[in-house]
């Protein structure tokens, strides 16, 4: 009996400690301020526990407001035990986020005026210029998101609430339950030969069965890691009709949202990764553990002749249709296909048999022959990339995109071909750039960020710092700056600012860009996937007017002319470049859609 | 719904167990019946209609067989025809049509038919009930709900074991749910889940990589690797499912027959079929082989009976010539053993070893037939295994197929194919250390299997933003 009491007391103490949030808590921290601007705006507050500007251990609060009239805004952040630094991020709400207008902020205070951020000079900004006007802080945004940091420590200590009644209830209930449980377990020893080990085993088993259901994530609808939307819940009776797919729908819904899903997957995948000696394969990717090269498995497939010919002919038909459209509008069409890493660096992939053939060579020979008949410029620089592969790496080891060196090589090959038709075009050469070598991978959209490992590795859930073992060459255009735009959970976003007075960039979103260069020649419309982003900076300096559009982003999954006809006919370009990578060659099948 | 899905393990099972184990005995059958109907309807509710019709037909048929003694044979025949009619239409109609088109160069359009889940299993179960009533081995079940429970009991509904009515009749009416059965059932379920998720799926991934290629585009070593991997995949998948079914049955108080008894240690194909899919082979034995005369009418007649049984066994597995030829392949060797006496026990290590190698060769080659999409592929594959094919355009090296994890699973598969751990669940509770370790190991396997299931829910949209 004594043992049971002691054990029960220990369990009670543990329960009290685990439930501290209920009886030992702080009042929510109130933050208020007056603000005027324009449009729907989001305000995100970060309260740092540490006295620095890293903002790693933070409490977070967010509020949205319409700023068309001066508004007094108030929000509450729960469980702020201590805060030493304050950061505020301001951004627009719609997608894509609009350019922010001037914002006027005043009376920013915390905890009902106990802490006032009065020293406006202590504010610093990223993505904006600041001006102090009496007691007002005027913010002139220069980016889609503005970050304000109050560089003075605030040392907020909200009052602690000690709820003795809740503590007593928890303590008593825990003790009584623990005492009953220990007595029950002790008595079971002699009851029906039921072993205590079996009781514990079954208890653990049934507890495990209920864990995934215990906290289903109903809030998340989009998962950045998987790049997809989660399945929505569809009821059994929907609009007075029976949903016969209810079972399958609920399966999908639950599969996306059960408790600790990503944690479980991550640990499992990491375990398998650690066990693998030479190769680790997951979700269509394989990593060669000896040299940290990651490849996309489906690229290795050799297509059989019948399937290949059917496929190829569909693509060629579509390209010819586009070419006819271009001829009608006096546009010269260039199809540029970036070779795949799997072929260019095939020696690094011991998955392949030493004599393995690859569909790349099949494709190149067939397409060049067929498109030459129609006089269509088709550039697929396999040999050139193979020859240059050992200079600077042309593709990232742990991502399928080309590096800036690869993009520049592609640019030069493409422009040399264009120059045959447009002799006055100037092609950038290496002297135009400064260079640096970095270990990180640059995700090549117009607001880019650097990642230590790469998207393929992230998708594979691999957490291995040794994977980032290579430096890549980065091209810095001599008259440009890299400016921080915002910080997000997946990294810090940057933008390139071109300081050349002859260059104007407009209509820029993360994935498309229009430019005007007084010193450039001819107008070009660039259409493609993510491979265009790395090559676009070179086009900015080459063409007089350039419009770049990207498909396979957000809701746009097809590469078809119907989505861009209007933009093309508005620009009236001399040149239309379609730039994709070989892995997406089948996307060209839809190209002619909209040409009725 | 599959046993190896998140929804089943972490939604359906805990809720059903909680309701069942906390409720009164009188409610047990009703709860199980409701759960079974929900289980079956989960994927495609419309096919409940076929199952309900099967239950109604057999309910009325058995009553008619029992009531109309003079016409019992007619009632039996009619009901069996209806049962087989359902099976024939959903499973074999397009196969027959396709063959008619082929033979007579016709172009009859195939019917759009979706095979209802588990129809082969529950049809045979229903016929087992009917025939048992006809033979007087049991009384016709007057309670419709009890018959419905027997036919659609979810633990064995979609993948067996095929439970014969006389084995379970008493258990439907009176079975005990106690702590020992529940703990045994849970452990058996975990073992089955681990076999399926850890071993079978890993072997399946290897086999799929090989069988998807043209049979002359990989080396003989890889061909043997594929055959071995598929052999293990099939065994651990099927026996894993049976273990899960038996385990779930035990949780709810039922005792189902064993379906596998280490078939890969067999020294003859006769012995193999006493150890492999036992519920099916005993079904065919009791309801087809013995009524045909069994082995009572001389060797010639016995061989004919065996041929018929194995032809139908092949056909039962699927509407394809590969399955039929596989059935004939097994039948041929059984008949051969019958004639030569090879199936009889022998003395001497080397004789038994040679017999074992012979048996392994026969069933592994049989599995190549079973797995192949068509006979042409199967024959070319087998030729490749023996180096009789001109291999060309080899794309992948060995590391593509196996690495450390696959080797570990191969070793685990080999070890678990022999009765090393046969009595793992019968270890005495007096041996506390070993018993505790086994429990811990089982919990670990459960977590690992769950992680594998969870991993299959991860579906990144790879082409997005690429």
mmCIF file of C-alpha atoms in Angstrom, chain A residues 247-538:
data_model
loop_
_atom_site.group_PDB
_atom_site.id
_atom_site.type_symbol
_atom_site.label_atom_id
_atom_site.label_comp_id
_atom_site.label_asym_id
_atom_site.label_seq_id
_atom_site.Cartn_x
_atom_site.Cartn_y
_atom_site.Cartn_z
ATOM 1 C CA UNK A 247 -14.921 6.376 -47.714
ATOM 2 C CA UNK A 248 -12.194 7.265 -50.176
ATOM 3 C CA UNK A 249 -12.592 10.971 -49.423
ATOM 4 C CA UNK A 250 -12.281 10.360 -45.687
ATOM 5 C CA UNK A 251 -9.227 8.174 -46.295
ATOM 6 C CA UNK A 252 -7.536 11.003 -48.201
ATOM 7 C CA UNK A 253 -8.574 13.564 -45.616
ATOM 8 C CA UNK A 254 -7.293 11.524 -42.693
ATOM 9 C CA UNK A 255 -4.103 10.509 -44.492
ATOM 10 C CA UNK A 256 -3.196 14.161 -44.865
ATOM 11 C CA UNK A 257 -3.997 15.279 -41.361
ATOM 12 C CA UNK A 258 -3.458 12.721 -38.596
ATOM 13 C CA UNK A 259 -1.455 13.693 -35.548
ATOM 14 C CA UNK A 260 2.315 13.797 -35.893
ATOM 15 C CA UNK A 261 2.173 12.799 -39.521
ATOM 16 C CA UNK A 262 5.242 14.596 -40.762
ATOM 17 C CA UNK A 263 7.200 13.711 -37.648
ATOM 18 C CA UNK A 264 6.504 10.018 -38.151
ATOM 19 C CA UNK A 265 7.333 10.145 -41.845
ATOM 20 C CA UNK A 266 10.487 12.128 -41.277
ATOM 21 C CA UNK A 267 11.833 9.760 -38.654
ATOM 22 C CA UNK A 268 11.031 6.712 -40.724
ATOM 23 C CA UNK A 269 12.634 8.082 -43.842
ATOM 24 C CA UNK A 270 15.698 9.214 -41.937
ATOM 25 C CA UNK A 271 16.068 5.750 -40.425
ATOM 26 C CA UNK A 272 16.001 4.188 -43.867
ATOM 27 C CA UNK A 273 18.418 6.786 -45.130
ATOM 28 C CA UNK A 274 20.894 6.013 -42.360
ATOM 29 C CA UNK A 275 20.626 2.287 -43.079
ATOM 30 C CA UNK A 276 21.330 2.698 -46.767
ATOM 31 C CA UNK A 277 24.919 2.027 -47.744
ATOM 32 C CA UNK A 278 25.147 3.221 -51.328
ATOM 33 C CA UNK A 279 21.769 4.485 -52.415
ATOM 34 C CA UNK A 280 18.674 5.818 -50.834
ATOM 35 C CA UNK A 281 15.544 5.993 -52.895
ATOM 36 C CA UNK A 282 12.359 7.803 -51.944
ATOM 37 C CA UNK A 283 9.445 9.158 -53.926
ATOM 38 C CA UNK A 284 11.037 8.963 -57.375
ATOM 39 C CA UNK A 285 14.356 10.381 -56.235
ATOM 40 C CA UNK A 286 17.553 8.547 -55.461
ATOM 41 C CA UNK A 287 20.604 9.872 -53.673
ATOM 42 C CA UNK A 288 24.004 8.340 -54.218
ATOM 43 C CA UNK A 289 25.406 8.380 -50.695
ATOM 44 C CA UNK A 290 28.980 8.097 -51.903
ATOM 45 C CA UNK A 291 28.985 11.427 -53.716
ATOM 46 C CA UNK A 292 25.681 13.087 -52.657
ATOM 47 C CA UNK A 293 24.316 13.303 -56.166
ATOM 48 C CA UNK A 294 20.530 13.191 -56.294
ATOM 49 C CA UNK A 295 18.765 11.975 -59.414
ATOM 50 C CA UNK A 296 15.198 11.714 -60.592
ATOM 51 C CA UNK A 297 14.551 8.041 -61.260
ATOM 52 C CA UNK A 298 12.007 8.390 -64.032
ATOM 53 C CA UNK A 299 14.553 10.168 -66.193
ATOM 54 C CA UNK A 300 16.452 6.908 -66.628
ATOM 55 C CA UNK A 301 13.685 5.147 -68.396
ATOM 56 C CA UNK A 302 14.287 4.061 -71.937
ATOM 57 C CA UNK A 303 11.110 4.560 -73.850
ATOM 58 C CA UNK A 304 10.156 1.768 -76.174
ATOM 59 C CA UNK A 305 9.982 2.686 -79.838
ATOM 60 C CA UNK A 306 6.231 2.561 -80.295
ATOM 61 C CA UNK A 307 5.492 4.717 -77.251
ATOM 62 C CA UNK A 308 8.291 7.097 -78.174
ATOM 63 C CA UNK A 309 7.128 7.676 -81.753
ATOM 64 C CA UNK A 310 3.503 8.288 -80.742
ATOM 65 C CA UNK A 311 4.565 10.712 -78.077
ATOM 66 C CA UNK A 312 7.105 12.501 -80.223
ATOM 67 C CA UNK A 313 4.724 12.997 -83.122
ATOM 68 C CA UNK A 314 2.133 14.639 -80.862
ATOM 69 C CA UNK A 315 4.727 17.057 -79.549
ATOM 70 C CA UNK A 316 6.042 17.845 -83.020
ATOM 71 C CA UNK A 317 2.546 18.520 -84.318
ATOM 72 C CA UNK A 318 1.984 20.994 -81.504
ATOM 73 C CA UNK A 319 5.284 22.771 -82.131
ATOM 74 C CA UNK A 320 4.505 23.081 -85.841
ATOM 75 C CA UNK A 321 1.122 24.610 -85.024
ATOM 76 C CA UNK A 322 2.787 27.218 -82.794
ATOM 77 C CA UNK A 323 5.375 27.903 -85.440
ATOM 78 C CA UNK A 324 2.619 28.604 -87.955
ATOM 79 C CA UNK A 325 1.023 31.003 -85.494
ATOM 80 C CA UNK A 326 4.366 32.734 -85.012
ATOM 81 C CA UNK A 327 4.947 33.024 -88.763
ATOM 82 C CA UNK A 328 1.546 34.668 -89.131
ATOM 83 C CA UNK A 329 2.574 37.269 -86.543
ATOM 84 C CA UNK A 330 6.136 37.708 -87.815
ATOM 85 C CA UNK A 331 7.625 36.102 -84.762
ATOM 86 C CA UNK A 332 10.616 33.792 -84.888
ATOM 87 C CA UNK A 333 10.181 30.743 -82.682
ATOM 88 C CA UNK A 334 13.004 29.091 -80.761
ATOM 89 C CA UNK A 335 12.508 25.923 -78.747
ATOM 90 C CA UNK A 336 15.221 25.461 -76.161
ATOM 91 C CA UNK A 337 15.377 22.250 -74.151
ATOM 92 C CA UNK A 338 17.770 22.050 -71.268
ATOM 93 C CA UNK A 339 19.308 18.586 -71.007
ATOM 94 C CA UNK A 340 18.767 16.698 -67.787
ATOM 95 C CA UNK A 341 21.315 16.259 -65.068
ATOM 96 C CA UNK A 342 20.688 12.509 -65.196
ATOM 97 C CA UNK A 343 22.254 12.387 -68.639
ATOM 98 C CA UNK A 344 24.898 15.061 -68.329
ATOM 99 C CA UNK A 345 26.279 13.653 -65.075
ATOM 100 C CA UNK A 346 25.353 10.025 -65.594
ATOM 101 C CA UNK A 347 28.763 8.778 -64.413
ATOM 102 C CA UNK A 348 27.796 9.911 -60.923
ATOM 103 C CA UNK A 349 24.813 7.639 -60.890
ATOM 104 C CA UNK A 350 25.752 4.012 -60.450
ATOM 105 C CA UNK A 351 22.087 3.107 -60.658
ATOM 106 C CA UNK A 352 22.576 2.965 -64.370
ATOM 107 C CA UNK A 353 24.183 0.010 -66.016
ATOM 108 C CA UNK A 354 27.505 0.860 -67.594
ATOM 109 C CA UNK A 355 26.043 0.418 -71.081
ATOM 110 C CA UNK A 356 22.652 1.937 -70.364
ATOM 111 C CA UNK A 357 20.985 3.762 -73.195
ATOM 112 C CA UNK A 358 18.900 6.776 -72.485
ATOM 113 C CA UNK A 359 15.881 8.287 -74.170
ATOM 114 C CA UNK A 360 17.754 11.584 -74.541
ATOM 115 C CA UNK A 361 19.667 10.420 -77.611
ATOM 116 C CA UNK A 362 16.521 8.895 -79.152
ATOM 117 C CA UNK A 363 14.710 12.153 -78.656
ATOM 118 C CA UNK A 364 17.431 14.463 -79.929
ATOM 119 C CA UNK A 365 17.980 12.629 -83.195
ATOM 120 C CA UNK A 366 14.304 12.292 -83.995
ATOM 121 C CA UNK A 367 13.250 15.836 -83.135
ATOM 122 C CA UNK A 368 16.140 17.547 -84.857
ATOM 123 C CA UNK A 369 15.395 15.622 -88.021
ATOM 124 C CA UNK A 370 11.641 16.305 -88.011
ATOM 125 C CA UNK A 371 11.741 19.953 -86.980
ATOM 126 C CA UNK A 372 14.486 20.761 -89.460
ATOM 127 C CA UNK A 373 12.008 19.939 -92.226
ATOM 128 C CA UNK A 374 9.823 22.811 -90.962
ATOM 129 C CA UNK A 375 12.813 25.084 -90.409
ATOM 130 C CA UNK A 376 12.033 25.389 -86.722
ATOM 131 C CA UNK A 377 14.909 26.372 -84.482
ATOM 132 C CA UNK A 378 15.235 23.528 -82.016
ATOM 133 C CA UNK A 379 18.112 23.761 -79.580
ATOM 134 C CA UNK A 380 18.890 20.778 -77.382
ATOM 135 C CA UNK A 381 22.560 21.222 -76.403
ATOM 136 C CA UNK A 382 23.359 17.795 -75.061
ATOM 137 C CA UNK A 383 26.879 17.545 -76.503
ATOM 138 C CA UNK A 384 27.839 21.057 -75.415
ATOM 139 C CA UNK A 385 26.690 20.433 -71.865
ATOM 140 C CA UNK A 386 28.481 17.086 -71.747
ATOM 141 C CA UNK A 387 31.680 18.723 -72.926
ATOM 142 C CA UNK A 388 31.490 21.500 -70.353
ATOM 143 C CA UNK A 389 30.305 19.426 -67.413
ATOM 144 C CA UNK A 390 33.606 19.261 -65.605
ATOM 145 C CA UNK A 391 34.345 22.991 -65.556
ATOM 146 C CA UNK A 392 31.823 24.563 -63.233
ATOM 147 C CA UNK A 393 28.932 22.366 -62.239
ATOM 148 C CA UNK A 394 26.074 22.950 -64.651
ATOM 149 C CA UNK A 395 23.423 21.410 -62.388
ATOM 150 C CA UNK A 396 23.024 21.354 -58.658
ATOM 151 C CA UNK A 397 23.977 18.017 -57.184
ATOM 152 C CA UNK A 398 20.941 17.869 -54.918
ATOM 153 C CA UNK A 399 18.359 19.589 -57.050
ATOM 154 C CA UNK A 400 17.278 19.077 -60.623
ATOM 155 C CA UNK A 401 17.708 22.709 -61.679
ATOM 156 C CA UNK A 402 20.654 24.067 -63.560
ATOM 157 C CA UNK A 403 23.110 26.301 -61.776
ATOM 158 C CA UNK A 404 23.821 29.842 -62.891
ATOM 159 C CA UNK A 405 26.771 28.423 -64.794
ATOM 160 C CA UNK A 406 24.452 25.973 -66.526
ATOM 161 C CA UNK A 407 21.908 28.704 -67.247
ATOM 162 C CA UNK A 408 24.600 30.958 -68.658
ATOM 163 C CA UNK A 409 25.914 28.204 -70.907
ATOM 164 C CA UNK A 410 22.360 27.604 -72.079
ATOM 165 C CA UNK A 411 21.935 31.344 -72.672
ATOM 166 C CA UNK A 412 25.094 31.549 -74.779
ATOM 167 C CA UNK A 413 24.164 28.538 -76.918
ATOM 168 C CA UNK A 414 20.635 29.858 -77.454
ATOM 169 C CA UNK A 415 21.770 33.395 -78.248
ATOM 170 C CA UNK A 416 24.396 32.181 -80.704
ATOM 171 C CA UNK A 417 21.609 30.458 -82.549
ATOM 172 C CA UNK A 418 19.362 33.558 -82.387
ATOM 173 C CA UNK A 419 22.227 35.722 -83.631
ATOM 174 C CA UNK A 420 22.197 33.800 -86.894
ATOM 175 C CA UNK A 421 18.741 35.307 -87.536
ATOM 176 C CA UNK A 422 19.149 38.608 -85.668
ATOM 177 C CA UNK A 423 22.695 39.684 -86.388
ATOM 178 C CA UNK A 424 22.599 42.906 -84.394
ATOM 179 C CA UNK A 425 21.927 41.213 -81.089
ATOM 180 C CA UNK A 426 24.615 41.515 -78.443
ATOM 181 C CA UNK A 427 25.421 38.483 -76.373
ATOM 182 C CA UNK A 428 26.695 38.932 -72.829
ATOM 183 C CA UNK A 429 30.088 37.526 -72.159
ATOM 184 C CA UNK A 430 31.800 36.475 -68.959
ATOM 185 C CA UNK A 431 33.341 39.898 -68.381
ATOM 186 C CA UNK A 432 29.916 41.260 -67.638
ATOM 187 C CA UNK A 433 29.900 39.549 -64.262
ATOM 188 C CA UNK A 434 31.640 39.234 -60.957
ATOM 189 C CA UNK A 435 31.696 35.754 -59.498
ATOM 190 C CA UNK A 436 31.407 34.160 -56.139
ATOM 191 C CA UNK A 437 31.235 30.561 -55.003
ATOM 192 C CA UNK A 438 28.637 29.504 -52.483
ATOM 193 C CA UNK A 439 27.638 26.202 -50.973
ATOM 194 C CA UNK A 440 23.953 27.034 -50.931
ATOM 195 C CA UNK A 441 21.545 26.398 -53.763
ATOM 196 C CA UNK A 442 19.692 29.336 -55.205
ATOM 197 C CA UNK A 443 16.057 28.715 -55.872
ATOM 198 C CA UNK A 444 15.689 30.546 -59.097
ATOM 199 C CA UNK A 445 12.529 32.556 -59.034
ATOM 200 C CA UNK A 446 12.516 36.319 -59.130
ATOM 201 C CA UNK A 447 12.353 36.409 -55.376
ATOM 202 C CA UNK A 448 14.846 33.735 -54.612
ATOM 203 C CA UNK A 449 16.290 32.217 -51.521
ATOM 204 C CA UNK A 450 19.247 30.072 -50.764
ATOM 205 C CA UNK A 451 18.818 26.581 -49.469
ATOM 206 C CA UNK A 452 21.557 24.470 -47.955
ATOM 207 C CA UNK A 453 20.423 21.234 -49.533
ATOM 208 C CA UNK A 454 17.919 21.624 -52.341
ATOM 209 C CA UNK A 455 14.273 20.848 -52.999
ATOM 210 C CA UNK A 456 14.814 17.181 -53.865
ATOM 211 C CA UNK A 457 16.577 16.555 -50.573
ATOM 212 C CA UNK A 458 13.898 18.461 -48.665
ATOM 213 C CA UNK A 459 11.213 16.368 -50.336
ATOM 214 C CA UNK A 460 13.098 13.261 -49.292
ATOM 215 C CA UNK A 461 13.163 14.440 -45.671
ATOM 216 C CA UNK A 462 16.891 14.013 -45.457
ATOM 217 C CA UNK A 463 18.522 15.947 -42.627
ATOM 218 C CA UNK A 464 22.156 15.453 -43.307
ATOM 219 C CA UNK A 465 24.472 18.452 -43.144
ATOM 220 C CA UNK A 466 27.156 16.551 -45.045
ATOM 221 C CA UNK A 467 25.099 16.646 -48.197
ATOM 222 C CA UNK A 468 25.943 20.292 -48.846
ATOM 223 C CA UNK A 469 29.508 19.529 -49.822
ATOM 224 C CA UNK A 470 29.915 21.505 -53.023
ATOM 225 C CA UNK A 471 30.317 25.147 -53.976
ATOM 226 C CA UNK A 472 28.499 26.523 -56.989
ATOM 227 C CA UNK A 473 29.456 29.456 -59.142
ATOM 228 C CA UNK A 474 27.183 32.472 -58.836
ATOM 229 C CA UNK A 475 27.124 35.229 -61.436
ATOM 230 C CA UNK A 476 26.720 38.723 -60.094
ATOM 231 C CA UNK A 477 25.852 41.263 -62.739
ATOM 232 C CA UNK A 478 28.288 44.105 -62.093
ATOM 233 C CA UNK A 479 25.754 46.864 -61.718
ATOM 234 C CA UNK A 480 23.262 45.149 -59.438
ATOM 235 C CA UNK A 481 22.492 44.508 -55.759
ATOM 236 C CA UNK A 482 20.869 41.738 -53.855
ATOM 237 C CA UNK A 483 18.221 43.088 -51.478
ATOM 238 C CA UNK A 484 16.394 41.231 -48.738
ATOM 239 C CA UNK A 485 12.674 41.188 -49.331
ATOM 240 C CA UNK A 486 11.251 39.172 -46.497
ATOM 241 C CA UNK A 487 11.851 36.348 -44.107
ATOM 242 C CA UNK A 488 9.641 33.309 -44.268
ATOM 243 C CA UNK A 489 9.674 29.882 -42.604
ATOM 244 C CA UNK A 490 11.465 28.382 -45.602
ATOM 245 C CA UNK A 491 14.171 31.015 -45.789
ATOM 246 C CA UNK A 492 15.106 34.628 -46.444
ATOM 247 C CA UNK A 493 13.904 35.971 -49.787
ATOM 248 C CA UNK A 494 16.009 38.284 -51.926
ATOM 249 C CA UNK A 495 15.489 40.286 -55.060
ATOM 250 C CA UNK A 496 17.998 41.597 -57.570
ATOM 251 C CA UNK A 497 17.946 45.347 -58.031
ATOM 252 C CA UNK A 498 19.420 46.415 -61.365
ATOM 253 C CA UNK A 499 21.136 49.746 -60.865
ATOM 254 C CA UNK A 500 21.685 50.295 -64.579
ATOM 255 C CA UNK A 501 19.708 53.465 -65.429
ATOM 256 C CA UNK A 502 18.739 52.029 -68.826
ATOM 257 C CA UNK A 503 16.975 49.064 -67.291
ATOM 258 C CA UNK A 504 13.431 49.144 -65.996
ATOM 259 C CA UNK A 505 11.769 46.172 -64.375
ATOM 260 C CA UNK A 506 7.998 46.147 -64.009
ATOM 261 C CA UNK A 507 5.085 43.761 -63.593
ATOM 262 C CA UNK A 508 7.368 41.630 -61.508
ATOM 263 C CA UNK A 509 5.933 38.878 -59.379
ATOM 264 C CA UNK A 510 7.790 35.950 -57.986
ATOM 265 C CA UNK A 511 7.373 34.029 -61.196
ATOM 266 C CA UNK A 512 7.069 36.472 -64.055
ATOM 267 C CA UNK A 513 8.850 39.596 -65.087
ATOM 268 C CA UNK A 514 8.640 42.300 -67.727
ATOM 269 C CA UNK A 515 11.639 44.479 -68.533
ATOM 270 C CA UNK A 516 12.738 47.303 -70.738
ATOM 271 C CA UNK A 517 16.353 47.932 -71.644
ATOM 272 C CA UNK A 518 17.144 50.966 -73.772
ATOM 273 C CA UNK A 519 20.413 49.400 -74.838
ATOM 274 C CA UNK A 520 18.868 46.049 -75.694
ATOM 275 C CA UNK A 521 17.834 44.871 -79.124
ATOM 276 C CA UNK A 522 14.540 43.363 -80.269
ATOM 277 C CA UNK A 523 11.534 42.226 -78.330
ATOM 278 C CA UNK A 524 11.303 38.773 -76.857
ATOM 279 C CA UNK A 525 8.585 36.760 -75.185
ATOM 280 C CA UNK A 526 9.976 34.016 -72.968
ATOM 281 C CA UNK A 527 7.731 31.155 -71.935
ATOM 282 C CA UNK A 528 8.750 28.208 -69.843
ATOM 283 C CA UNK A 529 9.028 26.606 -66.441
ATOM 284 C CA UNK A 530 11.378 27.215 -63.540
ATOM 285 C CA UNK A 531 14.363 26.886 -65.849
ATOM 286 C CA UNK A 532 13.547 30.270 -67.323
ATOM 287 C CA UNK A 533 14.040 32.088 -64.040
ATOM 288 C CA UNK A 534 17.801 31.513 -63.909
ATOM 289 C CA UNK A 535 18.244 32.563 -67.526
ATOM 290 C CA UNK A 536 16.003 35.672 -67.381
ATOM 291 C CA UNK A 537 18.602 38.072 -65.897
ATOM 292 C CA UNK A 538 20.730 37.525 -68.985
#
